XYZ file of N, CA, C and O in Angstrom:
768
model
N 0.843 -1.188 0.000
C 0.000 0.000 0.000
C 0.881 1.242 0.000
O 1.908 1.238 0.679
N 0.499 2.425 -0.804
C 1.421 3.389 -0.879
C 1.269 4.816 0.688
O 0.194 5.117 1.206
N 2.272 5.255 0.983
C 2.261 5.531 1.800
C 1.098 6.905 1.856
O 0.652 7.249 0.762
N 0.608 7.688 3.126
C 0.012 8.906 2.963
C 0.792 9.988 2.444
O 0.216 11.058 2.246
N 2.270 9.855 2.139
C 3.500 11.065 1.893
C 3.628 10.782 0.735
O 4.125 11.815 0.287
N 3.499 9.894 -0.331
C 3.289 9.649 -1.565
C 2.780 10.675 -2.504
O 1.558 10.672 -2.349
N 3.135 11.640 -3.490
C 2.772 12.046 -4.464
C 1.713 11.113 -5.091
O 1.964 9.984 -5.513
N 0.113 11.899 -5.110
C -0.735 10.743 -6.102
C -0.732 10.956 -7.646
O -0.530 12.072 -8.125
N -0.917 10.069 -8.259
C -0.636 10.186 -9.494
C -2.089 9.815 -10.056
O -2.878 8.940 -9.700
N -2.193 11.119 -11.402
C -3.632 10.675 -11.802
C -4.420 11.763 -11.567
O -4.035 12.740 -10.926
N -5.691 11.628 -12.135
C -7.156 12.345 -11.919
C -7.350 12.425 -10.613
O -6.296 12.045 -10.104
N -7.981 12.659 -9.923
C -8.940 12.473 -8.887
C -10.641 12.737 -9.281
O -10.916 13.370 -10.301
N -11.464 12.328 -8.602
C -12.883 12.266 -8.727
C -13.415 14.098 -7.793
O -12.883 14.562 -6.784
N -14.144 14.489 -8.307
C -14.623 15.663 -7.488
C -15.833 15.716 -7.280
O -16.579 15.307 -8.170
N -16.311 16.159 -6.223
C -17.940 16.630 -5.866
C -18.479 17.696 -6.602
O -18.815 18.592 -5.828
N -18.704 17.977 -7.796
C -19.102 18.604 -8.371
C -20.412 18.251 -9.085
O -20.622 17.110 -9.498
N -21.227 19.185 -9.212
C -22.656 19.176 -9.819
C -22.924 18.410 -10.637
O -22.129 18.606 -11.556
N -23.892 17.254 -10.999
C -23.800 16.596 -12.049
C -24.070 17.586 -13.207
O -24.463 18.745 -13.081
N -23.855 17.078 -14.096
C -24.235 17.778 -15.794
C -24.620 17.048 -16.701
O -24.106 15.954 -16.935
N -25.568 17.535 -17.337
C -25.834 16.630 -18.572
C -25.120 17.709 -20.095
O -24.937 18.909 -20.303
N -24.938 16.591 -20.756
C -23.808 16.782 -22.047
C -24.555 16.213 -22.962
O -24.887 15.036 -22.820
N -25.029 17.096 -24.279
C -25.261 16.700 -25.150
C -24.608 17.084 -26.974
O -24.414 18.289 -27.135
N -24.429 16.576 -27.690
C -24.189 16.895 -29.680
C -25.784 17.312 -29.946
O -26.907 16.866 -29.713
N -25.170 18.417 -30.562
C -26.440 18.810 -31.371
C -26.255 18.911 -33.074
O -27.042 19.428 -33.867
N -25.096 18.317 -33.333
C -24.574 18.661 -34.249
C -23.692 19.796 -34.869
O -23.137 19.635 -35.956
N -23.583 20.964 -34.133
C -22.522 21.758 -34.098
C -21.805 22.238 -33.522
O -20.877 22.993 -33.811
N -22.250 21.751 -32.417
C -21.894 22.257 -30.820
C -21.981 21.156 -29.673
O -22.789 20.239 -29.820
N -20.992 21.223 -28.271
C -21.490 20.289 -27.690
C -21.913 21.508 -26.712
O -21.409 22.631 -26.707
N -23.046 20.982 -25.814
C -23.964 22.208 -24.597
C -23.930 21.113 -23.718
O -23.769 19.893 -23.725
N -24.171 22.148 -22.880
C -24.095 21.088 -21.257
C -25.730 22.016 -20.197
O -26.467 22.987 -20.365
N -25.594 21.261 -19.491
C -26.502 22.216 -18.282
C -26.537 21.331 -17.027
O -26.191 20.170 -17.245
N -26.839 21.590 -15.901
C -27.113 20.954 -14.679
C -28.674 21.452 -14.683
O -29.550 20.650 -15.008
N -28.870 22.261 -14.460
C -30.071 23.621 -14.497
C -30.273 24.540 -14.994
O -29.568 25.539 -14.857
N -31.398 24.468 -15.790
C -31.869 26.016 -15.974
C -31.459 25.002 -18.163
O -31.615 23.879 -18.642
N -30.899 26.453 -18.695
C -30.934 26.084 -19.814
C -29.844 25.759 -20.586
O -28.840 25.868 -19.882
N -29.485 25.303 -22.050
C -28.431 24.389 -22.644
C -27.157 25.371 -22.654
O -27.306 26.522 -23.062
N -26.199 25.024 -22.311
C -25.019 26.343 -22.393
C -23.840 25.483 -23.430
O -23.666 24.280 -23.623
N -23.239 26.555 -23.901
C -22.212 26.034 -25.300
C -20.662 25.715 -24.274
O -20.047 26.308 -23.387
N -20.561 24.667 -24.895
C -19.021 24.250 -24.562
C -18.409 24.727 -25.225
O -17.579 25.587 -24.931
N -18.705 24.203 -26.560
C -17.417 24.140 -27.704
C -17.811 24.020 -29.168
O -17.780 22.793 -29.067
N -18.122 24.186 -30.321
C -18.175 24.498 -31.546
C -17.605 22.950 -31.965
O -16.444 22.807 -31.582
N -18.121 21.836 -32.620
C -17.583 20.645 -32.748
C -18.822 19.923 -33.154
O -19.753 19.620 -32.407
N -18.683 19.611 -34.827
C -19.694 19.416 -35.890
C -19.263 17.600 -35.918
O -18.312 16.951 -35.482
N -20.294 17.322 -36.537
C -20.285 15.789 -37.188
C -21.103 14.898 -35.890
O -21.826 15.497 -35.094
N -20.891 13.509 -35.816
C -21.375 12.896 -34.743
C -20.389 12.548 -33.948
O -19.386 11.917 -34.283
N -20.697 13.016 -32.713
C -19.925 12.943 -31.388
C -20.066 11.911 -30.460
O -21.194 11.681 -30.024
N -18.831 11.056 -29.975
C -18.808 9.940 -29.529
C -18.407 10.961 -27.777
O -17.715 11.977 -27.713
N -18.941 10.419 -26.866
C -18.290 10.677 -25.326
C -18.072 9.071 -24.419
O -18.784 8.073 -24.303
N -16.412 9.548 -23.777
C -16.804 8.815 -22.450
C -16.178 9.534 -21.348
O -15.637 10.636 -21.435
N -16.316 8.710 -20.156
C -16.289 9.347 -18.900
C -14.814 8.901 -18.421
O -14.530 7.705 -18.481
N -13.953 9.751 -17.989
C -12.515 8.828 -16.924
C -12.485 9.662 -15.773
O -12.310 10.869 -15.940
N -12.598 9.297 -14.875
C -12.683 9.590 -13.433
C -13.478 11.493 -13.801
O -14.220 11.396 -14.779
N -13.461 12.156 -13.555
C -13.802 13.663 -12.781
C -13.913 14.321 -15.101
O -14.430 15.404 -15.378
N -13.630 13.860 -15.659
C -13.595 14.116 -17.029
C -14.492 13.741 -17.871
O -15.026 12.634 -17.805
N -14.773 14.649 -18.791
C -15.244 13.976 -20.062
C -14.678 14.051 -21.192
O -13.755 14.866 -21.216
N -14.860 13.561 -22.050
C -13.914 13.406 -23.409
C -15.069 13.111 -24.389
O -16.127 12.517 -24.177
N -14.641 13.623 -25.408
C -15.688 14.112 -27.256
C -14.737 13.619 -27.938
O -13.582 13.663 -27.514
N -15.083 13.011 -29.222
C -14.459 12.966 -30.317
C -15.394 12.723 -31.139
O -16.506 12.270 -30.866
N -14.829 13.118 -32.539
C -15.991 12.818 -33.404
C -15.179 12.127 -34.989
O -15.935 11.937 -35.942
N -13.880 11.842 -35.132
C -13.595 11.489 -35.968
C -12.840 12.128 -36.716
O -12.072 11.530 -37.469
N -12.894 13.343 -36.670
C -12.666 14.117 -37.832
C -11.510 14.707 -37.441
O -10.384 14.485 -37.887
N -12.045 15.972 -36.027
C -10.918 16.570 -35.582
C -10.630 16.742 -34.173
O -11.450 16.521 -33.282
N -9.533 17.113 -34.009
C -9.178 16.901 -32.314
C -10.122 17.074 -31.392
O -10.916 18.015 -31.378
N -10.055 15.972 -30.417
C -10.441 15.326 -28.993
C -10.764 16.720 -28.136
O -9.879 17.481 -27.745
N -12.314 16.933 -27.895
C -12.108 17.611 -27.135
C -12.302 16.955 -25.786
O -12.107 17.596 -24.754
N -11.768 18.421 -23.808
C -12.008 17.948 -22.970
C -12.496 18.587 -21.702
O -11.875 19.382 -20.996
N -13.926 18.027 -21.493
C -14.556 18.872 -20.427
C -14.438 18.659 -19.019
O -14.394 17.491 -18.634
N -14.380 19.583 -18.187
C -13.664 19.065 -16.943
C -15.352 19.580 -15.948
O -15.312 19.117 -14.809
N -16.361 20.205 -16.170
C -17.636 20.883 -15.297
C -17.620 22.351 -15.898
O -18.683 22.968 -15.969
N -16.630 22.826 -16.258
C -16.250 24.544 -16.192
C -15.561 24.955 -17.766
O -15.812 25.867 -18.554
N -14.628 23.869 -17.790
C -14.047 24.542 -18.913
C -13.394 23.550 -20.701
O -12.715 22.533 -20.837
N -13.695 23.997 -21.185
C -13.636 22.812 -22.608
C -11.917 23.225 -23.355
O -11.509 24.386 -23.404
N -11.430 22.497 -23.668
C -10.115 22.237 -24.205
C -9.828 21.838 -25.359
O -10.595 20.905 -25.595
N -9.249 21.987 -26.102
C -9.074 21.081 -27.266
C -7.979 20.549 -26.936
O -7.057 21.199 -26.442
N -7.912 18.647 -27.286
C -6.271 18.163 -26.818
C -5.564 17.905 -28.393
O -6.016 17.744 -29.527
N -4.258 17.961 -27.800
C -3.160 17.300 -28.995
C -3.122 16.215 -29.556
O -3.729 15.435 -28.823
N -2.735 15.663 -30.501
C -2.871 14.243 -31.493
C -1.845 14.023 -30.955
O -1.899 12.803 -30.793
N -0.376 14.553 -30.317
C 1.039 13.790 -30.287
C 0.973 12.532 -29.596
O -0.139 12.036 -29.412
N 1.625 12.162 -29.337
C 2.065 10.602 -28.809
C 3.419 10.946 -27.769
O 4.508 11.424 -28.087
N 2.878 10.478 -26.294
C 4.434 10.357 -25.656
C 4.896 8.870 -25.421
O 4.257 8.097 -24.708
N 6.145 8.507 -26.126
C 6.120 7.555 -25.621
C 6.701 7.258 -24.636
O 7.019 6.069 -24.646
N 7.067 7.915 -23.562
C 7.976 7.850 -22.333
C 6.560 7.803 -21.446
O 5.826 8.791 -21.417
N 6.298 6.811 -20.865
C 5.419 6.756 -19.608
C 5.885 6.909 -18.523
O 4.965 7.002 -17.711
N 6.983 6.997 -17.994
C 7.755 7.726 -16.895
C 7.530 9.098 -16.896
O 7.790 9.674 -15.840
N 7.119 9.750 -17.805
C 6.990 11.284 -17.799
C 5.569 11.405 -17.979
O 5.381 12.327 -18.773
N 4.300 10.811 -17.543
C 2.866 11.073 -17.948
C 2.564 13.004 -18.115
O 3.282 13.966 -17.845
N 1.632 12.925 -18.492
C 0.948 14.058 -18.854
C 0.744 14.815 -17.262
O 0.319 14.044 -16.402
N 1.080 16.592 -16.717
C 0.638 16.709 -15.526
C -0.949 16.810 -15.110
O -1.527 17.541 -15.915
N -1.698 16.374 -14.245
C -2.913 16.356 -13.767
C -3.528 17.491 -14.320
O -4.351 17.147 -15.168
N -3.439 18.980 -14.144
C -3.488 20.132 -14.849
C -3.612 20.571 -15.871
O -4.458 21.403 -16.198
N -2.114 19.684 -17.103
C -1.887 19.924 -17.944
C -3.105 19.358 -19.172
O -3.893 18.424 -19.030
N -2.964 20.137 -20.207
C -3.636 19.883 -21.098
C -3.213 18.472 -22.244
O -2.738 18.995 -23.252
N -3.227 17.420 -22.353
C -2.516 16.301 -22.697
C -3.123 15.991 -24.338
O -3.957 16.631 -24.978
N -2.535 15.057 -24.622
C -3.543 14.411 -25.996
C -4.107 13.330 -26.047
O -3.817 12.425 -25.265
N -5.466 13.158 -27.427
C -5.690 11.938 -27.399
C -6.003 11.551 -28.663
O -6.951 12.110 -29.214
N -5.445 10.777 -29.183
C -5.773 10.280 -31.035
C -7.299 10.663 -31.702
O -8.317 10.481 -31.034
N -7.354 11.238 -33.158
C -8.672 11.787 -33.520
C -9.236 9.941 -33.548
O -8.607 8.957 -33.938
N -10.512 10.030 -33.019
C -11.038 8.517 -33.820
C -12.497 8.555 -33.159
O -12.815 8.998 -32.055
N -13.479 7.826 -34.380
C -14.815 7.742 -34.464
C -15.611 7.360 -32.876
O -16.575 7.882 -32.318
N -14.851 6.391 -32.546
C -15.030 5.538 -31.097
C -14.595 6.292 -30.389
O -13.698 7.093 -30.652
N -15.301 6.124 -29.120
C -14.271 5.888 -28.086
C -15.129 5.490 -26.826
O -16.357 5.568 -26.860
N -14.252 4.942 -25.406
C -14.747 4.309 -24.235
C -13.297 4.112 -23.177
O -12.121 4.383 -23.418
N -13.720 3.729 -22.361
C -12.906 4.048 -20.788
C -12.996 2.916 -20.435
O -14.141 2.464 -20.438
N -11.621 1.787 -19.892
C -12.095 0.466 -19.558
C -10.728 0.369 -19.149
O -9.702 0.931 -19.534
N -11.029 -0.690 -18.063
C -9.475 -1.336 -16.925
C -8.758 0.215 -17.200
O -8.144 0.535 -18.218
N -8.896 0.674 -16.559
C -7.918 1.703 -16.080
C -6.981 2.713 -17.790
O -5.851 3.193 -17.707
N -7.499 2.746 -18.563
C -7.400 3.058 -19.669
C -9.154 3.867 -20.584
O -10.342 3.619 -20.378
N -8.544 4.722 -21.444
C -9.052 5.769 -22.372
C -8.630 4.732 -23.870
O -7.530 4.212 -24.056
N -9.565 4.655 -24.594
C -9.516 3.768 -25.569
C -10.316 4.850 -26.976
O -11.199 5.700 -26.863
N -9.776 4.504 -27.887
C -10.140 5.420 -29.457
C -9.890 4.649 -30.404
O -8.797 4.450 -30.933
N -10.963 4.160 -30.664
C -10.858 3.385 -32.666
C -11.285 4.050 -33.432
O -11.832 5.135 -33.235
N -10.996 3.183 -35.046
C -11.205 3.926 -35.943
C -10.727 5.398 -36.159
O -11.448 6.391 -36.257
N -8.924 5.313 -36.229
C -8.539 6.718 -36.053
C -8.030 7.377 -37.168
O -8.003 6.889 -38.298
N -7.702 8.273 -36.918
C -7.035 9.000 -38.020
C -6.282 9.835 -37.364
O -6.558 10.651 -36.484
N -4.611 9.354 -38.240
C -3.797 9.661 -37.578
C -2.417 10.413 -38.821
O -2.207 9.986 -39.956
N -1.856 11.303 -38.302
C -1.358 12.808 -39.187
C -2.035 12.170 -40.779
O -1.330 11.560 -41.582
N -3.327 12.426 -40.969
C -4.731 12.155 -41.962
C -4.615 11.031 -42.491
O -5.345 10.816 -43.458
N -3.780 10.070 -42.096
C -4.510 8.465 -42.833
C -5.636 7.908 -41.979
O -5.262 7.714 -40.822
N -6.595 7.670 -42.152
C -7.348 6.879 -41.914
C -6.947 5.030 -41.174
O -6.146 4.246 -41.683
N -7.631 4.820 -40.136
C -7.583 3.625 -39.878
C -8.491 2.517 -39.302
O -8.573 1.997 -38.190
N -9.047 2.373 -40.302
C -10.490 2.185 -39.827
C -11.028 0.992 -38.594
O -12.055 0.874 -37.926
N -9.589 0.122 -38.724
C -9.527 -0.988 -37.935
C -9.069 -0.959 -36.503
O -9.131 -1.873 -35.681
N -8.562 0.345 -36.347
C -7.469 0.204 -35.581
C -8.444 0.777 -34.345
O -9.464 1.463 -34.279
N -7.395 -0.011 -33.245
C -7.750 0.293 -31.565
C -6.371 0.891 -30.885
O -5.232 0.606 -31.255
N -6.572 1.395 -30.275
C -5.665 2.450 -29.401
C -5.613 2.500 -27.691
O -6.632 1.992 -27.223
N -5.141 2.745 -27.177
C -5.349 2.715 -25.589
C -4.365 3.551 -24.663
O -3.207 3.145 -24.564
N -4.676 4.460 -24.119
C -3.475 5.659 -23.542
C -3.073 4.643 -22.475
O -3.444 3.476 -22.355
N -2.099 5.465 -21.614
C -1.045 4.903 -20.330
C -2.234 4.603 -19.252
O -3.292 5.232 -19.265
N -1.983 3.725 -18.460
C -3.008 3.323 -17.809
C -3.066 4.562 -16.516
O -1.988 5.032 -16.154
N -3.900 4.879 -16.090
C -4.451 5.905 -15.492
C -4.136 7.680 -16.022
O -4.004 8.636 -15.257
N -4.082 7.705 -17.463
C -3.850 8.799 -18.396
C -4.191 8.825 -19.668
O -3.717 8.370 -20.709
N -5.269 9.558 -19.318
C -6.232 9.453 -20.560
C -5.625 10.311 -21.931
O -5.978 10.338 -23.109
N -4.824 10.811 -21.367
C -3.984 12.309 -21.795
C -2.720 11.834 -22.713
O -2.220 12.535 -23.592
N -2.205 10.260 -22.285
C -1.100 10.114 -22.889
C -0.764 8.999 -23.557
O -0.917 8.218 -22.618
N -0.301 8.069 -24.778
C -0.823 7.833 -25.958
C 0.582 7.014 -26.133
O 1.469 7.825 -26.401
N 0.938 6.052 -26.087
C 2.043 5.385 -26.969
C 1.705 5.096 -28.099
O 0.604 4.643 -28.412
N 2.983 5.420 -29.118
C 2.777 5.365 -30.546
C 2.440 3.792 -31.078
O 1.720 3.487 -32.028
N 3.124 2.959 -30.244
C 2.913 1.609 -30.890
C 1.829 0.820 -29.953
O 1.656 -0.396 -30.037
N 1.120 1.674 -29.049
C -0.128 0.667 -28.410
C -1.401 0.832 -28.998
O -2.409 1.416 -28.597
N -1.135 0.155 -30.100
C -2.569 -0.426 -30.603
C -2.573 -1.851 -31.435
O -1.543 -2.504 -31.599
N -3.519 -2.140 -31.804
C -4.097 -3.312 -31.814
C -4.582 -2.748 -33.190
O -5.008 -1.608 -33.003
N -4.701 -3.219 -34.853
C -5.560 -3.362 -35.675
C -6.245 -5.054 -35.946
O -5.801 -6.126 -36.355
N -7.459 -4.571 -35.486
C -8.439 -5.739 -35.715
C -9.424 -6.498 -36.801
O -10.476 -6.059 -37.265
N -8.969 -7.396 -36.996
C -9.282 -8.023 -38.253
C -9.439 -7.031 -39.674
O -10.472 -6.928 -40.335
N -8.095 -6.319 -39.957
C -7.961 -5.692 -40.870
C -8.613 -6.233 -42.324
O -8.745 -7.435 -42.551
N -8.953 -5.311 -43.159
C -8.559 -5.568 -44.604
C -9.918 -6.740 -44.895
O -9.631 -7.724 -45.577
N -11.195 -6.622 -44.433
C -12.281 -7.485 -44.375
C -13.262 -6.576 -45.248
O -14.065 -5.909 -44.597
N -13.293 -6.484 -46.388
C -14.555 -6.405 -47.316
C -15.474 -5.091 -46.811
O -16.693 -4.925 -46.823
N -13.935 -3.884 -46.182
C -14.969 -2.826 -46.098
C -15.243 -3.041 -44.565
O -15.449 -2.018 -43.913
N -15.263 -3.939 -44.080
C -15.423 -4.139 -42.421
C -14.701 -3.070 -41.000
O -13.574 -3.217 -40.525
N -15.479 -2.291 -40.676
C -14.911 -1.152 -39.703
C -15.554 -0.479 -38.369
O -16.725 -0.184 -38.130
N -14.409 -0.345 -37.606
C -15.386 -0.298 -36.344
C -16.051 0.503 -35.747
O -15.476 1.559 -35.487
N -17.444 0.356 -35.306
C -18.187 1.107 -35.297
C -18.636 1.470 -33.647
O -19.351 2.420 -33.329
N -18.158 0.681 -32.900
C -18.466 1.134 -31.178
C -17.400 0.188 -30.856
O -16.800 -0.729 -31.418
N -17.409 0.809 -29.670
C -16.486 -0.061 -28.585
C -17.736 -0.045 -27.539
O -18.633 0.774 -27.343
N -17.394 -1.369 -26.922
C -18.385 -1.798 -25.597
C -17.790 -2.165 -24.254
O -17.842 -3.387 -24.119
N -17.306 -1.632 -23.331
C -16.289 -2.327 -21.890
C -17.811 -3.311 -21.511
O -19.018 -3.072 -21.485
N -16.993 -4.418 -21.275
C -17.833 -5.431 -20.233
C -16.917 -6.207 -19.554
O -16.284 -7.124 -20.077
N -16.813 -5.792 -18.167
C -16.122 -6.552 -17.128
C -14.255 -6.478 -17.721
O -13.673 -5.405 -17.885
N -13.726 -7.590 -17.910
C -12.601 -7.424 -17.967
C -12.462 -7.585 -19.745
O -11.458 -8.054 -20.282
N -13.118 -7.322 -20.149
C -12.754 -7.163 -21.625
C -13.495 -6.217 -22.821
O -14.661 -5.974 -22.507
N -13.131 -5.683 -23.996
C -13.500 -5.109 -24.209
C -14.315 -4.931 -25.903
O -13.600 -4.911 -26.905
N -15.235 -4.860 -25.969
C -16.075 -5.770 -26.946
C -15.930 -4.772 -28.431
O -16.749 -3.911 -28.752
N -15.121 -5.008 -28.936
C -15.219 -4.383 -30.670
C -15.926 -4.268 -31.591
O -15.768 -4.826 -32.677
N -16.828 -3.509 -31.281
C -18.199 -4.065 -32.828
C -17.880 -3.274 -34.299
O -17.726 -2.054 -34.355
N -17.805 -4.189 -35.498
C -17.549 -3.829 -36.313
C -19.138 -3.772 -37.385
O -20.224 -4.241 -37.045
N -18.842 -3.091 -38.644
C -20.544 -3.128 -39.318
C -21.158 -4.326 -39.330
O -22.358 -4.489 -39.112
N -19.979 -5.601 -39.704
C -20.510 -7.176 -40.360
C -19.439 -7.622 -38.840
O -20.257 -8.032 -38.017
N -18.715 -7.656 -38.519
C -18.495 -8.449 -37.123
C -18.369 -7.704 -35.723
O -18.559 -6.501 -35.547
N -17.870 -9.026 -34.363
C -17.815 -8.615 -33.308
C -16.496 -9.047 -32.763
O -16.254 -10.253 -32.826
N -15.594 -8.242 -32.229
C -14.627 -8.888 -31.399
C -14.490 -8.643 -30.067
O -15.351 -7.921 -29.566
N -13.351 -9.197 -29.149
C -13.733 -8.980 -28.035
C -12.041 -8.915 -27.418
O -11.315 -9.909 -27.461
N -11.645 -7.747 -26.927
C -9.954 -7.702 -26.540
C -10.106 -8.189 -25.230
O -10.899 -7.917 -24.329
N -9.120 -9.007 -25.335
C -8.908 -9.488 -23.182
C -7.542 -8.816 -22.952
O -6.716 -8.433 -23.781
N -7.527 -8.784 -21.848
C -6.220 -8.454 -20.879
C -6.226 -7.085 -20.387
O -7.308 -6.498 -20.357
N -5.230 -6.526 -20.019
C -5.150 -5.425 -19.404
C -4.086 -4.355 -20.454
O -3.049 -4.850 -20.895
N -4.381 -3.156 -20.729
C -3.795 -2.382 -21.433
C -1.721 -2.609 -21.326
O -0.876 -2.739 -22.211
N -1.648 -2.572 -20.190
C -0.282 -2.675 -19.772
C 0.602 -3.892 -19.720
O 1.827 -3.999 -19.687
N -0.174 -4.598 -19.723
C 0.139 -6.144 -20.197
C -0.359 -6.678 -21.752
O -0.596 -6.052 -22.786
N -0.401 -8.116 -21.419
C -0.670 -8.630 -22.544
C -2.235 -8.393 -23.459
O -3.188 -8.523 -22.691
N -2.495 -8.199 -24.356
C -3.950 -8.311 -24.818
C -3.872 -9.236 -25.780
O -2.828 -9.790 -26.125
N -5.467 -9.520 -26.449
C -5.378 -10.963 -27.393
C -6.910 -10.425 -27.614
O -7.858 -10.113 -26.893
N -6.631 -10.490 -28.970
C -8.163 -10.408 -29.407
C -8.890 -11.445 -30.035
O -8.223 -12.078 -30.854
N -10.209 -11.848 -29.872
C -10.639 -12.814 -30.613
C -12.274 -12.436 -30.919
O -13.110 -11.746 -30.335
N -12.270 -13.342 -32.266
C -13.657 -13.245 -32.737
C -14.464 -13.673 -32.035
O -14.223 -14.655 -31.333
N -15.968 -12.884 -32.029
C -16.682 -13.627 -31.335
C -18.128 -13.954 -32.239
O -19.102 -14.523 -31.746
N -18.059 -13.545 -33.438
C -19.179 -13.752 -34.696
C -18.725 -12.312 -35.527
O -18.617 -11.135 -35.182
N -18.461 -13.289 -37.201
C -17.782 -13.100 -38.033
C -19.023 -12.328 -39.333
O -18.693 -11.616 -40.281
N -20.519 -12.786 -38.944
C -21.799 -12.839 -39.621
C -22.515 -11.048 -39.249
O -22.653 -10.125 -40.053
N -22.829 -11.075 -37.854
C -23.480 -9.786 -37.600
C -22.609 -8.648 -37.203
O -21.486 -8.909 -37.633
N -22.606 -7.679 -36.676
C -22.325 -6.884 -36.850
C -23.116 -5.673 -36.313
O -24.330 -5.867 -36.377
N -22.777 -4.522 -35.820
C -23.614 -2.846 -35.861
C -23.174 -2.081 -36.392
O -23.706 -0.972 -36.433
């Protein structure tokens, strides 16, 4: 167990007001009460998930935005690959442009990316584990590439793994971001 004199590392969770967050298609607005207020200017269809005290937007196209209750950000596409140096709690960090995205085992996850503008339609991604902010260049996973047009269209966390749905299939990643992963089919026929 780490000591109480320990520097914590990471987000923390805050008591702050709930909010509801919605795409309207050009904008994302938020409100707790009363009426819809503008975050941020950010067109197309908008994917969100939640990592501890945060929210996170993407929509595919262009950079990740990030709402904290108060204030909206736009993050960076770079990649660090030094995880000894994470992103500071404060600091404004990055996260790959991509259609998907979801929060699972201690990781920020983005498929279907596009990355300095190639397209990847297969591909899965996963930041440093408790940093949603920070991005190794070679941690991803492309899943059942090069299938007749086949591309992914949600990510699903369930329990310890994490479910890939593509238009015509389904896969399903096991393990933990920081360790080993292994992906396998789980029906090759349907699809969302």
């Amino acid at each position: 167990a780490a000591s109480e004199t320990e520097p914590k590392v990471g987000f923390e969770r805050t008591a702050a007001a709930a909010q509801r967050v919605t795409a309207d298609g050009t904008d994302i607005k938020y409100r707790n009460v009363g009426s819809w207020t503008s975050i941020a200017t950010y067109a197309g269809t908008v994917r969100f998930t939640v990592f501890k005290d945060r929210l996170y937007a993407n929509n595919g196209v262009a950079a990740a935005k990030r709402w904290n209750g108060s204030a909206a950000v736009t993050l960076g596409t770079s990649f660090n690959d030094d995880i000894s140096t994470p992103t500071a709690s404060g600091s404004t960090g990055n996260m790959p442009i991509g259609a998907v995205l979801a929060s699972n085992m201690g990781s920020a996850w983005v498929a279907n990316t596009v990355e300095s503008g190639t397209s990847y339609p297969n591909r899965v991604r996963w930041s440093h584990p408790n940093f949603p902010e920070d991005w190794h260049s070679a941690h991803y996973i492309d899943v059942d590439e090069g299938v007749d047009g086949d591309y992914i269209t949600a990510l699903v966390p369930v329990g310890d793994h994490l479910l890939v749905f593509k238009n015509r299939s389904v896969h399903a990643i096991y393990g933990a971001p920081h360790e080993e992963l292994q992906v396998a089919s789980v029906n090759q026929a349907i699809g969302t």
